Amino acid sequence: ETGVTQTPRHLVMGMTNKKSLKCEQHLGHNAMYWYKQSAKKPLELMFVYSLEERVENNSVPSRFSPECPNSSHLFLHLHTLQPEDSALYLCASSQEVYADTTYEQYFGPGTRLTVT
Amino acid sequence: RKEVEQDPGPFNVPEGATVAFNCTYSNSASQSFFWYRQDCRKEPKLLMSVYSSGNEDGRFTAQLNRASQYISLLIRDSKLSDSATYLCVVNEVTGSGYSTLTFGKGTMLLVSP
């Protein structure tokens, strides 16, 4: 496997369910990200991790809970979601996240989530 | 709130046409600028970085105007395969010293035979 992979690719869940999205990067990067992409809206940054440490949390509701067990894996745990949370959830990685240089971000294919 | 503004389009052009997209950004402290491309139901991918002096990559030319805070992308000799959404992307530095990216909503390009 190369690049950034995400599973599942599609997910339908009820508002009372608990599910997890998984992301894995095979690029040797130190930074990983979760984004939300809704129709007619720009990509919204949700969380940023640098070497397994969360460094940014963009006012995301607590029903979204990230986990980064190591620099290659990132999870997004979901519980009691709302229908407006239906969107494409994209994982990305980059070499670093520090301010002196902005590195290209490589995206996974995304998980298309529908909350019913 | 820091924003990146783009005309959503769609821009409908015939093959072989030249088309230009503009983008404006609100954060004057931004230092890095990019164009990403996103095909329908796919993930975004880096098309090119945008440098202060302007840069060209084949049929694609990117320009940056810091004084006016806008970025442009010019595509010459459009191909059917250029049909996609083009995302203008600008870096932001957080209070903690980390560099993150702010994305525009994208401009849709449709190239027809």
mmCIF file with all atom_site columns, N, CA, C and O in Angstrom, chain B residues 4-35:
data_model
loop_
_atom_site.group_PDB
_atom_site.id
_atom_site.type_symbol
_atom_site.label_atom_id
_atom_site.label_alt_id
_atom_site.label_comp_id
_atom_site.label_asym_id
_atom_site.label_entity_id
_atom_site.label_seq_id
_atom_site.pdbx_PDB_ins_code
_atom_site.Cartn_x
_atom_site.Cartn_y
_atom_site.Cartn_z
_atom_site.occupancy
_atom_site.B_iso_or_equiv
_atom_site.pdbx_formal_charge
_atom_site.auth_seq_id
_atom_site.auth_comp_id
_atom_site.auth_asym_id
_atom_site.auth_atom_id
_atom_site.pdbx_PDB_model_num
ATOM 1   N N  . VAL B 1 4  ? -10.651 32.355 2.211   1.00 0.00 ? 4  VAL B N  1
ATOM 2   C CA . VAL B 1 4  ? -10.152 32.298 0.844   1.00 0.00 ? 4  VAL B CA 1
ATOM 3   C C  . VAL B 1 4  ? -11.383 32.274 -0.056  1.00 0.00 ? 4  VAL B C  1
ATOM 4   O O  . VAL B 1 4  ? -12.228 31.397 0.082   1.00 0.00 ? 4  VAL B O  1
ATOM 5   N N  . GLU B 1 5  ? -11.478 33.253 -0.955  1.00 0.00 ? 5  GLU B N  1
ATOM 6   C CA . GLU B 1 5  ? -12.671 33.402 -1.782  1.00 0.00 ? 5  GLU B CA 1
ATOM 7   C C  . GLU B 1 5  ? -12.374 33.053 -3.230  1.00 0.00 ? 5  GLU B C  1
ATOM 8   O O  . GLU B 1 5  ? -11.371 33.494 -3.795  1.00 0.00 ? 5  GLU B O  1
ATOM 9   N N  . GLN B 1 6  ? -13.289 32.280 -3.814  1.00 0.00 ? 6  GLN B N  1
ATOM 10  C CA . GLN B 1 6  ? -13.173 31.902 -5.216  1.00 0.00 ? 6  GLN B CA 1
ATOM 11  C C  . GLN B 1 6  ? -14.539 31.968 -5.878  1.00 0.00 ? 6  GLN B C  1
ATOM 12  O O  . GLN B 1 6  ? -15.559 31.746 -5.228  1.00 0.00 ? 6  GLN B O  1
ATOM 13  N N  . ASP B 1 7  ? -14.544 32.242 -7.175  1.00 0.00 ? 7  ASP B N  1
ATOM 14  C CA . ASP B 1 7  ? -15.771 32.154 -7.961  1.00 0.00 ? 7  ASP B CA 1
ATOM 15  C C  . ASP B 1 7  ? -16.074 30.667 -8.136  1.00 0.00 ? 7  ASP B C  1
ATOM 16  O O  . ASP B 1 7  ? -15.238 29.928 -8.653  1.00 0.00 ? 7  ASP B O  1
ATOM 17  N N  . PRO B 1 8  ? -17.253 30.198 -7.715  1.00 0.00 ? 8  PRO B N  1
ATOM 18  C CA . PRO B 1 8  ? -17.519 28.755 -7.783  1.00 0.00 ? 8  PRO B CA 1
ATOM 19  C C  . PRO B 1 8  ? -17.688 28.216 -9.195  1.00 0.00 ? 8  PRO B C  1
ATOM 20  O O  . PRO B 1 8  ? -17.570 27.008 -9.413  1.00 0.00 ? 8  PRO B O  1
ATOM 21  N N  . GLY B 1 9  ? -17.975 29.135 -10.174 1.00 0.00 ? 9  GLY B N  1
ATOM 22  C CA . GLY B 1 9  ? -18.200 28.677 -11.540 1.00 0.00 ? 9  GLY B CA 1
ATOM 23  C C  . GLY B 1 9  ? -19.578 28.037 -11.659 1.00 0.00 ? 9  GLY B C  1
ATOM 24  O O  . GLY B 1 9  ? -20.491 28.407 -10.926 1.00 0.00 ? 9  GLY B O  1
ATOM 25  N N  . PRO B 1 10 ? -19.796 27.081 -12.558 1.00 0.00 ? 10 PRO B N  1
ATOM 26  C CA . PRO B 1 10 ? -18.752 26.460 -13.368 1.00 0.00 ? 10 PRO B CA 1
ATOM 27  C C  . PRO B 1 10 ? -18.316 27.323 -14.559 1.00 0.00 ? 10 PRO B C  1
ATOM 28  O O  . PRO B 1 10 ? -19.076 28.123 -15.052 1.00 0.00 ? 10 PRO B O  1
ATOM 29  N N  . PHE B 1 11 ? -17.065 27.125 -14.911 1.00 0.00 ? 11 PHE B N  1
ATOM 30  C CA . PHE B 1 11 ? -16.536 27.707 -16.127 1.00 0.00 ? 11 PHE B CA 1
ATOM 31  C C  . PHE B 1 11 ? -16.658 26.631 -17.213 1.00 0.00 ? 11 PHE B C  1
ATOM 32  O O  . PHE B 1 11 ? -16.083 25.563 -17.088 1.00 0.00 ? 11 PHE B O  1
ATOM 33  N N  . ASN B 1 12 ? -17.451 26.915 -18.234 1.00 0.00 ? 12 ASN B N  1
ATOM 34  C CA . ASN B 1 12 ? -17.622 25.988 -19.349 1.00 0.00 ? 12 ASN B CA 1
ATOM 35  C C  . ASN B 1 12 ? -16.792 26.489 -20.523 1.00 0.00 ? 12 ASN B C  1
ATOM 36  O O  . ASN B 1 12 ? -17.055 27.572 -21.039 1.00 0.00 ? 12 ASN B O  1
ATOM 37  N N  . VAL B 1 13 ? -15.802 25.708 -20.936 1.00 0.00 ? 13 VAL B N  1
ATOM 38  C CA . VAL B 1 13 ? -14.939 26.135 -22.038 1.00 0.00 ? 13 VAL B CA 1
ATOM 39  C C  . VAL B 1 13 ? -14.768 24.996 -23.012 1.00 0.00 ? 13 VAL B C  1
ATOM 40  O O  . VAL B 1 13 ? -14.848 23.818 -22.647 1.00 0.00 ? 13 VAL B O  1
ATOM 41  N N  . PRO B 1 14 ? -14.509 25.321 -24.296 1.00 0.00 ? 14 PRO B N  1
ATOM 42  C CA . PRO B 1 14 ? -14.232 24.255 -25.271 1.00 0.00 ? 14 PRO B CA 1
ATOM 43  C C  . PRO B 1 14 ? -12.772 23.819 -25.173 1.00 0.00 ? 14 PRO B C  1
ATOM 44  O O  . PRO B 1 14 ? -11.914 24.564 -24.664 1.00 0.00 ? 14 PRO B O  1
ATOM 45  N N  . GLU B 1 15 ? -12.512 22.635 -25.644 1.00 0.00 ? 15 GLU B N  1
ATOM 46  C CA . GLU B 1 15 ? -11.124 22.160 -25.715 1.00 0.00 ? 15 GLU B CA 1
ATOM 47  C C  . GLU B 1 15 ? -10.272 23.177 -26.444 1.00 0.00 ? 15 GLU B C  1
ATOM 48  O O  . GLU B 1 15 ? -10.689 23.773 -27.430 1.00 0.00 ? 15 GLU B O  1
ATOM 49  N N  . GLY B 1 16 ? -9.055  23.359 -25.947 1.00 0.00 ? 16 GLY B N  1
ATOM 50  C CA . GLY B 1 16 ? -8.131  24.283 -26.599 1.00 0.00 ? 16 GLY B CA 1
ATOM 51  C C  . GLY B 1 16 ? -8.221  25.711 -26.099 1.00 0.00 ? 16 GLY B C  1
ATOM 52  O O  . GLY B 1 16 ? -7.340  26.530 -26.392 1.00 0.00 ? 16 GLY B O  1
ATOM 53  N N  . ALA B 1 17 ? -9.250  26.004 -25.305 1.00 0.00 ? 17 ALA B N  1
ATOM 54  C CA . ALA B 1 17 ? -9.414  27.377 -24.812 1.00 0.00 ? 17 ALA B CA 1
ATOM 55  C C  . ALA B 1 17 ? -8.414  27.667 -23.687 1.00 0.00 ? 17 ALA B C  1
ATOM 56  O O  . ALA B 1 17 ? -7.850  26.764 -23.075 1.00 0.00 ? 17 ALA B O  1
ATOM 57  N N  . THR B 1 18 ? -8.226  28.952 -23.451 1.00 0.00 ? 18 THR B N  1
ATOM 58  C CA . THR B 1 18 ? -7.451  29.409 -22.289 1.00 0.00 ? 18 THR B CA 1
ATOM 59  C C  . THR B 1 18 ? -8.437  29.921 -21.240 1.00 0.00 ? 18 THR B C  1
ATOM 60  O O  . THR B 1 18 ? -9.372  30.652 -21.574 1.00 0.00 ? 18 THR B O  1
ATOM 61  N N  . VAL B 1 19 ? -8.227  29.524 -20.011 1.00 0.00 ? 19 VAL B N  1
ATOM 62  C CA . VAL B 1 19 ? -9.149  29.922 -18.939 1.00 0.00 ? 19 VAL B CA 1
ATOM 63  C C  . VAL B 1 19 ? -8.326  30.351 -17.725 1.00 0.00 ? 19 VAL B C  1
ATOM 64  O O  . VAL B 1 19 ? -7.230  29.832 -17.490 1.00 0.00 ? 19 VAL B O  1
ATOM 65  N N  . ALA B 1 20 ? -8.853  31.345 -17.015 1.00 0.00 ? 20 ALA B N  1
ATOM 66  C CA . ALA B 1 20 ? -8.143  31.863 -15.836 1.00 0.00 ? 20 ALA B CA 1
ATOM 67  C C  . ALA B 1 20 ? -9.074  31.900 -14.642 1.00 0.00 ? 20 ALA B C  1
ATOM 68  O O  . ALA B 1 20 ? -10.246 32.270 -14.760 1.00 0.00 ? 20 ALA B O  1
ATOM 69  N N  . PHE B 1 21 ? -8.531  31.521 -13.490 1.00 0.00 ? 21 PHE B N  1
ATOM 70  C CA . PHE B 1 21 ? -9.260  31.588 -12.227 1.00 0.00 ? 21 PHE B CA 1
ATOM 71  C C  . PHE B 1 21 ? -8.533  32.539 -11.298 1.00 0.00 ? 21 PHE B C  1
ATOM 72  O O  . PHE B 1 21 ? -7.306  32.568 -11.275 1.00 0.00 ? 21 PHE B O  1
ATOM 73  N N  . ASN B 1 22 ? -9.302  33.277 -10.515 1.00 0.00 ? 22 ASN B N  1
ATOM 74  C CA . ASN B 1 22 ? -8.713  34.128 -9.488  1.00 0.00 ? 22 ASN B CA 1
ATOM 75  C C  . ASN B 1 22 ? -9.188  33.716 -8.113  1.00 0.00 ? 22 ASN B C  1
ATOM 76  O O  . ASN B 1 22 ? -10.229 33.054 -7.969  1.00 0.00 ? 22 ASN B O  1
ATOM 77  N N  . CYS B 1 23 ? -8.444  34.142 -7.140  1.00 0.00 ? 23 CYS B N  1
ATOM 78  C CA . CYS B 1 23 ? -8.746  33.798 -5.760  1.00 0.00 ? 23 CYS B CA 1
ATOM 79  C C  . CYS B 1 23 ? -8.236  34.948 -4.902  1.00 0.00 ? 23 CYS B C  1
ATOM 80  O O  . CYS B 1 23 ? -7.178  35.512 -5.192  1.00 0.00 ? 23 CYS B O  1
ATOM 81  N N  . THR B 1 24 ? -8.983  35.329 -3.879  1.00 0.00 ? 24 THR B N  1
ATOM 82  C CA . THR B 1 24 ? -8.493  36.336 -2.937  1.00 0.00 ? 24 THR B CA 1
ATOM 83  C C  . THR B 1 24 ? -8.424  35.734 -1.548  1.00 0.00 ? 24 THR B C  1
ATOM 84  O O  . THR B 1 24 ? -9.195  34.832 -1.208  1.00 0.00 ? 24 THR B O  1
ATOM 85  N N  . TYR B 1 25 ? -7.480  36.227 -0.756  1.00 0.00 ? 25 TYR B N  1
ATOM 86  C CA . TYR B 1 25 ? -7.326  35.715 0.608   1.00 0.00 ? 25 TYR B CA 1
ATOM 87  C C  . TYR B 1 25 ? -7.277  36.882 1.567   1.00 0.00 ? 25 TYR B C  1
ATOM 88  O O  . TYR B 1 25 ? -6.866  37.992 1.214   1.00 0.00 ? 25 TYR B O  1
ATOM 89  N N  . SER B 1 26 ? -7.706  36.630 2.793   1.00 0.00 ? 26 SER B N  1
ATOM 90  C CA . SER B 1 26 ? -7.856  37.743 3.742   1.00 0.00 ? 26 SER B CA 1
ATOM 91  C C  . SER B 1 26 ? -6.677  37.898 4.687   1.00 0.00 ? 26 SER B C  1
ATOM 92  O O  . SER B 1 26 ? -6.488  38.973 5.266   1.00 0.00 ? 26 SER B O  1
ATOM 93  N N  . ASN B 1 27 ? -5.880  36.857 4.857   1.00 0.00 ? 27 ASN B N  1
ATOM 94  C CA . ASN B 1 27 ? -4.794  36.904 5.839   1.00 0.00 ? 27 ASN B CA 1
ATOM 95  C C  . ASN B 1 27 ? -3.508  37.426 5.213   1.00 0.00 ? 27 ASN B C  1
ATOM 96  O O  . ASN B 1 27 ? -2.828  36.704 4.486   1.00 0.00 ? 27 ASN B O  1
ATOM 97  N N  . SER B 1 28 ? -3.168  38.667 5.490   1.00 0.00 ? 28 SER B N  1
ATOM 98  C CA . SER B 1 28 ? -1.979  39.262 4.890   1.00 0.00 ? 28 SER B CA 1
ATOM 99  C C  . SER B 1 28 ? -0.683  38.615 5.383   1.00 0.00 ? 28 SER B C  1
ATOM 100 O O  . SER B 1 28 ? 0.366   38.811 4.783   1.00 0.00 ? 28 SER B O  1
ATOM 101 N N  . ALA B 1 29 ? -0.749  37.843 6.453   1.00 0.00 ? 29 ALA B N  1
ATOM 102 C CA . ALA B 1 29 ? 0.448   37.184 6.989   1.00 0.00 ? 29 ALA B CA 1
ATOM 103 C C  . ALA B 1 29 ? 0.741   35.847 6.298   1.00 0.00 ? 29 ALA B C  1
ATOM 104 O O  . ALA B 1 29 ? 1.773   35.237 6.553   1.00 0.00 ? 29 ALA B O  1
ATOM 105 N N  . SER B 1 30 ? -0.141  35.391 5.434   1.00 0.00 ? 30 SER B N  1
ATOM 106 C CA . SER B 1 30 ? 0.077   34.108 4.754   1.00 0.00 ? 30 SER B CA 1
ATOM 107 C C  . SER B 1 30 ? 1.331   34.173 3.904   1.00 0.00 ? 30 SER B C  1
ATOM 108 O O  . SER B 1 30 ? 1.625   35.192 3.275   1.00 0.00 ? 30 SER B O  1
ATOM 109 N N  . GLN B 1 31 ? 2.073   33.060 3.899   1.00 0.00 ? 31 GLN B N  1
ATOM 110 C CA . GLN B 1 31 ? 3.347   33.019 3.183   1.00 0.00 ? 31 GLN B CA 1
ATOM 111 C C  . GLN B 1 31 ? 3.396   31.974 2.086   1.00 0.00 ? 31 GLN B C  1
ATOM 112 O O  . GLN B 1 31 ? 4.250   32.034 1.216   1.00 0.00 ? 31 GLN B O  1
ATOM 113 N N  . SER B 1 32 ? 2.513   30.989 2.169   1.00 0.00 ? 32 SER B N  1
ATOM 114 C CA . SER B 1 32 ? 2.560   29.897 1.194   1.00 0.00 ? 32 SER B CA 1
ATOM 115 C C  . SER B 1 32 ? 1.202   29.758 0.519   1.00 0.00 ? 32 SER B C  1
ATOM 116 O O  . SER B 1 32 ? 0.167   29.876 1.180   1.00 0.00 ? 32 SER B O  1
ATOM 117 N N  . PHE B 1 33 ? 1.252   29.494 -0.783  1.00 0.00 ? 33 PHE B N  1
ATOM 118 C CA . PHE B 1 33 ? 0.028   29.486 -1.581  1.00 0.00 ? 33 PHE B CA 1
ATOM 119 C C  . PHE B 1 33 ? 0.077   28.324 -2.556  1.00 0.00 ? 33 PHE B C  1
ATOM 120 O O  . PHE B 1 33 ? 1.142   27.989 -3.074  1.00 0.00 ? 33 PHE B O  1
ATOM 121 N N  . PHE B 1 34 ? -1.089  27.735 -2.793  1.00 0.00 ? 34 PHE B N  1
ATOM 122 C CA . PHE B 1 34 ? -1.132  26.535 -3.614  1.00 0.00 ? 34 PHE B CA 1
ATOM 123 C C  . PHE B 1 34 ? -2.419  26.511 -4.432  1.00 0.00 ? 34 PHE B C  1
ATOM 124 O O  . PHE B 1 34 ? -3.434  27.093 -4.052  1.00 0.00 ? 34 PHE B O  1
ATOM 125 N N  . TRP B 1 35 ? -2.371  25.759 -5.503  1.00 0.00 ? 35 TRP B N  1
ATOM 126 C CA . TRP B 1 35 ? -3.586  25.322 -6.191  1.00 0.00 ? 35 TRP B CA 1
ATOM 127 C C  . TRP B 1 35 ? -3.649  23.803 -6.072  1.00 0.00 ? 35 TRP B C  1
ATOM 128 O O  . TRP B 1 35 ? -2.686  23.099 -6.397  1.00 0.00 ? 35 TRP B O  1
#
